[in-house]
Coordinates of C-alpha atoms and ligand atoms in Angstrom, one line a residue:
M8 CA 251.7 272.8 190.7
Q9 CA 248.5 273.7 189.5
A10 CA 249.2 271.5 186.8
L11 CA 249.4 268.4 189.2
L12 CA 246.4 270.2 191.5
D13 CA 244.7 270.2 188.0
T14 CA 244.2 266.4 187.6
L15 CA 244.0 265.2 191.3
A16 CA 240.2 265.0 192.7
P17 CA 239.3 267.3 195.1
G18 CA 239.2 266.2 198.3
S19 CA 241.3 263.6 197.9
D20 CA 244.3 262.7 200.2
E21 CA 246.5 263.2 197.5
W22 CA 244.6 267.2 196.4
K23 CA 245.2 268.0 200.1
L24 CA 248.5 266.5 200.2
A25 CA 248.9 269.2 197.5
L26 CA 247.9 271.8 198.9
S27 CA 249.5 271.1 201.7
L28 CA 252.7 271.7 200.1
D29 CA 254.4 275.4 200.1
P30 CA 254.6 275.6 196.1
S31 CA 257.6 278.3 196.5
R32 CA 259.9 275.7 198.7
L33 CA 259.7 272.5 196.8
P34 CA 263.1 271.0 195.8
A35 CA 264.3 272.2 192.6
H36 CA 266.5 268.6 192.1
I37 CA 264.4 265.2 193.5
A38 CA 267.2 261.9 193.3
V39 CA 265.5 258.0 193.5
I40 CA 266.3 254.8 194.8
M41 CA 263.9 252.8 193.1
D42 CA 264.5 249.3 195.3
G43 CA 262.6 246.5 196.0
N44 CA 261.5 244.7 193.3
G45 CA 263.1 241.6 193.7
R46 CA 261.3 241.9 197.4
W47 CA 257.8 242.8 195.8
A48 CA 257.7 239.5 193.6
N49 CA 258.8 237.7 196.1
Q50 CA 256.3 238.4 198.3
R51 CA 253.8 236.8 196.0
S52 CA 255.6 234.6 194.6
L53 CA 256.5 235.7 191.6
P54 CA 259.1 235.6 189.9
R55 CA 261.8 238.2 190.7
V56 CA 261.4 240.3 186.5
A57 CA 257.9 239.8 187.8
G58 CA 259.1 243.2 190.3
H59 CA 260.9 244.9 187.6
K60 CA 258.1 244.6 185.9
A61 CA 255.4 246.2 187.7
G62 CA 258.4 248.6 188.5
V63 CA 257.8 250.5 186.0
E64 CA 253.6 252.1 186.5
P65 CA 255.4 253.6 189.8
V66 CA 258.0 255.5 187.3
R67 CA 255.7 256.4 184.9
T68 CA 253.9 258.3 187.6
T69 CA 256.8 259.8 189.6
V70 CA 258.2 261.0 186.3
E71 CA 254.5 262.5 185.3
S72 CA 253.6 263.9 188.7
C73 CA 257.8 266.0 189.3
A74 CA 257.1 267.3 186.1
R75 CA 253.6 268.6 186.9
L76 CA 254.7 270.2 190.3
G77 CA 257.6 271.9 188.6
I78 CA 260.4 269.9 189.9
G79 CA 263.5 271.1 187.7
S80 CA 265.3 267.9 187.6
L81 CA 264.5 264.0 189.0
T82 CA 267.4 261.1 188.4
L83 CA 266.1 258.3 188.1
Y84 CA 268.9 254.8 189.4
A85 CA 267.2 252.1 187.5
F86 CA 270.7 250.2 186.9
S87 CA 274.2 250.4 189.0
V88 CA 277.9 249.1 187.8
E89 CA 277.5 247.1 190.4
N90 CA 274.5 245.6 188.2
W91 CA 276.4 243.1 186.4
K92 CA 276.7 241.0 189.7
R93 CA 272.4 240.1 189.1
P94 CA 272.0 236.4 186.6
Q95 CA 272.1 237.1 182.9
S96 CA 268.5 236.6 182.6
E97 CA 267.3 239.4 184.9
V98 CA 269.6 241.8 183.4
E99 CA 268.8 241.1 180.1
T100 CA 265.4 241.9 181.0
L101 CA 265.8 244.9 181.9
W102 CA 266.6 246.5 178.8
R103 CA 264.2 244.8 177.5
L104 CA 261.8 246.7 180.2
L105 CA 264.1 249.8 179.5
R106 CA 263.8 250.2 176.3
Y107 CA 259.6 249.1 176.0
Y108 CA 259.7 252.3 178.9
L109 CA 261.3 254.7 176.4
H110 CA 259.6 253.4 173.3
R111 CA 256.2 253.8 174.8
E112 CA 257.4 256.8 177.2
M113 CA 258.2 259.1 173.7
P114 CA 254.8 261.1 173.6
A115 CA 254.6 261.9 176.6
L116 CA 258.3 263.0 177.0
M117 CA 257.6 265.6 174.6
K118 CA 254.1 266.0 175.4
N119 CA 254.7 267.2 178.8
G120 CA 258.0 268.8 177.5
I121 CA 261.0 266.3 179.9
R122 CA 263.8 265.9 178.3
F123 CA 265.2 262.8 178.9
K124 CA 269.3 261.9 180.1
A125 CA 270.9 258.9 180.3
I126 CA 273.8 259.4 183.3
G127 CA 276.4 256.4 183.4
R128 CA 278.8 254.8 181.4
I129 CA 276.4 254.3 178.7
E130 CA 279.5 252.4 176.1
G131 CA 279.2 249.7 178.5
L132 CA 275.7 248.7 177.2
P133 CA 274.1 246.7 174.7
P134 CA 274.1 248.5 170.9
S135 CA 270.2 248.4 170.9
V136 CA 270.4 249.7 174.0
R137 CA 272.3 252.1 173.3
H138 CA 270.9 253.5 170.0
E139 CA 267.4 253.8 171.7
L140 CA 268.8 256.2 174.7
R141 CA 270.9 258.4 172.0
E142 CA 267.4 259.1 169.8
V143 CA 265.7 259.7 173.1
M144 CA 268.0 261.9 174.5
E145 CA 268.1 263.3 170.9
R146 CA 265.0 263.5 170.6
T147 CA 264.2 265.6 173.3
A148 CA 266.8 267.4 174.1
A149 CA 265.1 270.9 173.7
N150 CA 262.1 270.3 175.3
P151 CA 261.6 273.4 177.8
G152 CA 260.5 271.3 180.9
M153 CA 262.2 268.8 183.2
T154 CA 265.3 267.0 182.9
L155 CA 264.8 263.7 183.6
N156 CA 267.8 262.3 183.9
V157 CA 267.9 258.1 184.5
A158 CA 271.4 256.3 186.0
I159 CA 271.9 253.5 183.4
N160 CA 275.5 251.3 184.5
Y161 CA 276.2 253.7 186.6
G162 CA 277.7 254.2 190.2
G163 CA 278.9 257.3 191.9
R164 CA 282.8 256.7 192.3
S165 CA 282.9 255.6 188.2
E166 CA 281.7 258.7 187.2
I167 CA 284.1 261.5 189.4
V168 CA 286.9 258.5 188.2
D169 CA 285.7 259.6 184.2
A170 CA 285.6 263.5 185.2
V171 CA 288.7 263.4 186.7
N172 CA 289.8 261.5 183.8
A173 CA 288.1 263.5 181.5
L174 CA 289.1 266.6 182.9
L175 CA 293.0 265.1 182.6
D176 CA 293.2 263.8 179.1
Q177 CA 291.3 268.2 178.1
A178 CA 294.3 269.4 179.5
R179 CA 296.3 267.0 178.1
R180 CA 295.1 268.1 174.4
E181 CA 294.7 271.4 175.5
G182 CA 298.7 271.3 176.6
T183 CA 297.7 272.8 179.5
L184 CA 298.4 269.8 181.9
D185 CA 301.5 271.6 184.1
R186 CA 298.9 274.1 184.7
L187 CA 295.3 271.4 186.0
R188 CA 294.3 272.4 189.2
L189 CA 291.0 271.0 190.4
D190 CA 288.5 272.5 192.3
E191 CA 285.0 271.8 193.3
D192 CA 283.0 273.8 190.6
L193 CA 285.6 272.5 187.9
L194 CA 284.9 268.7 189.1
A195 CA 281.1 269.1 189.3
S196 CA 281.5 271.1 185.7
A197 CA 283.1 267.2 184.4
L198 CA 280.1 264.9 186.0
H199 CA 276.9 264.0 184.7
T200 CA 274.9 266.6 185.8
A201 CA 277.0 269.8 185.1
G202 CA 274.3 272.5 185.0
Q203 CA 271.8 270.8 187.6
P204 CA 270.9 271.8 191.4
E205 CA 272.4 269.0 193.2
P206 CA 269.5 267.1 194.8
D207 CA 267.7 268.5 197.7
L208 CA 265.9 265.5 198.7
L209 CA 267.2 261.6 198.0
I210 CA 263.7 259.3 198.0
R211 CA 265.2 255.4 198.6
T212 CA 262.3 252.8 199.2
S213 CA 262.0 249.1 199.7
G214 CA 263.8 250.5 203.8
E215 CA 267.7 249.7 202.8
M216 CA 269.0 253.6 204.2
R217 CA 272.2 253.0 202.4
I218 CA 273.5 254.9 199.4
S219 CA 274.1 252.1 197.2
N220 CA 277.1 254.2 195.1
F221 CA 274.7 256.6 194.1
L222 CA 275.2 260.6 193.1
L223 CA 278.3 260.6 195.5
W224 CA 279.4 263.7 194.9
Q225 CA 276.0 265.6 194.1
I226 CA 273.9 264.5 197.4
A227 CA 276.7 266.2 199.8
Y228 CA 273.4 267.8 201.3
A229 CA 270.7 265.9 200.3
E230 CA 267.8 265.4 202.9
L231 CA 267.3 261.8 202.8
Y232 CA 263.4 259.9 202.9
V233 CA 263.7 255.9 203.0
T234 CA 260.5 255.0 203.1
E235 CA 259.5 251.3 203.4
T236 CA 257.1 250.9 200.0
L237 CA 258.7 248.8 198.4
W238 CA 259.5 250.3 194.5
P239 CA 256.3 248.4 192.7
D240 CA 254.0 250.2 195.4
F241 CA 255.9 253.8 195.1
D242 CA 252.4 256.2 194.1
R243 CA 251.7 259.6 193.8
K244 CA 251.3 259.5 197.7
E245 CA 253.6 258.7 198.4
L246 CA 255.9 261.3 196.6
L247 CA 253.9 263.4 198.0
C248 CA 254.9 262.1 202.1
A249 CA 258.0 263.0 201.0
I250 CA 258.1 266.5 199.6
Q251 CA 255.4 267.0 202.5
A252 CA 258.3 265.6 205.4
Y253 CA 261.4 267.2 203.4
Q254 CA 259.5 270.9 203.9
K255 CA 259.5 270.2 208.0
R256 CA 263.3 269.7 207.8
D257 CA 265.7 272.3 209.0
R258 CA 268.6 272.4 206.0
R259 CA 271.8 274.1 208.0
F260 CA 274.2 273.8 205.3
G261 CA 276.3 273.6 208.0
G262 CA 275.5 276.8 209.5
I263 CA 273.3 277.3 212.1
H264 CA 269.7 278.3 212.5
A265 CA 268.9 282.1 213.5
S266 CA 265.2 281.5 214.2
G267 CA 265.1 280.5 218.2
Q268 CA 268.3 280.6 218.5
R269 CA 270.3 283.5 220.7
N270 CA 270.9 286.7 219.9
L271 CA 274.5 286.1 218.6
D272 CA 275.0 290.1 219.9
E273 CA 273.9 289.8 223.4
P274 CA 276.4 289.6 225.6
I275 CA 278.3 286.5 226.9
L276 CA 277.1 285.7 230.8
E277 CA 279.6 283.3 231.7
A278 CA 283.3 283.4 230.5
V279 CA 284.7 280.5 228.4
P280 CA 287.7 280.0 230.9
V281 CA 291.2 280.4 229.2
P282 CA 293.5 277.1 230.4
A283 CA 296.6 278.1 231.7
R284 CA 300.0 278.0 230.2
Ligands
IPE312 C1 265.0 247.5 192.5 O1 265.3 246.8 193.0 C2 265.6 247.3 190.9 C3 267.1 247.5 190.3 C4 268.4 247.3 190.9 C5 267.7 247.2 189.0 P1 265.9 245.4 193.5 O2 265.9 244.2 191.7 O3 267.2 245.7 193.8 O4 264.5 244.6 194.3 P2 265.3 244.0 195.8 O5 266.5 245.1 196.2 O6 265.9 242.3 195.2 O7 263.8 244.2 196.5
IPE313 C1 270.9 250.4 194.0 O1 270.1 249.2 194.4 C2 270.2 250.3 192.6 C3 269.4 250.5 192.1 C4 268.3 251.1 192.9 C5 269.4 250.4 190.4 P1 270.4 247.6 195.0 O2 269.8 247.1 195.1 O3 271.1 246.6 193.7 O4 271.1 248.1 196.1 P2 271.8 247.1 197.1 O5 273.1 245.8 196.6 O6 271.1 246.7 198.6 O7 273.2 247.8 198.1
MG314 MG1 267.2 246.4 195.3

């Protein structure tokens, strides 16, 4: 938290926002559906790929700000398994931009101690992209700071299916298939995000009120924050606003909140009528 404050101009809106946050209740994991690049470009009569290009800078700002805030995990949705439906030229531009980002950001990832992890069906990506991703993952693997998961060729359903198949294969190899029983912990241990906390806060830009097959298992109790801002316009102030909104939420996880409620030991005044047999 202090690392972020040190980079902000005292008295600025961002500085005031950052100061308003409770450092002891920051989300352990933030997930972001980075949406609206195409519309951003459309509004400027530019080709869609110009929107993707403009979307690189907010990735940089978000990653750096989260690392400085002390967030444990950040997951960015970069390409879904459904995004292959887009024109080939758009998809190829996305791979070029991804490689450019990885290449350019490598020093910053090292400097900020960020561990990079690609999540999704990486084997389905073009070899050059796969190669670049593997290299960045290997070089940052021992970094002690924030984990940056980038979801590429990712689908929440395919992740769950892949996890179940991986557990079945393992049991088959070990000869324990007839005794295999799934439970929530075992399934979670086979997901890409194994060992990381579940997202506390899920941000989606561009105003769309949907999940689009993102982290279906992991967001069971995430707080959702949707902003109308298009991804290329998402900045540090927006990020801090989202965290501020998150800190105002009452997270009950299916229980009840003790404060402001009637003491549970108080005698019940009205008897609950029991239906006659
Ligand atoms: C999000 O922006 C980036 C990717 C899905 C790769 P979009 O490209 O979906 O932008 P819109 O939703 O068409 O505006
Ligand atoms: C979700 O955005 C995927 C990414 C942000 C990478 P989309 O633009 O693909 O989602 P839909 O089609 O609007 O649901
Ligand atoms: Mg979109």
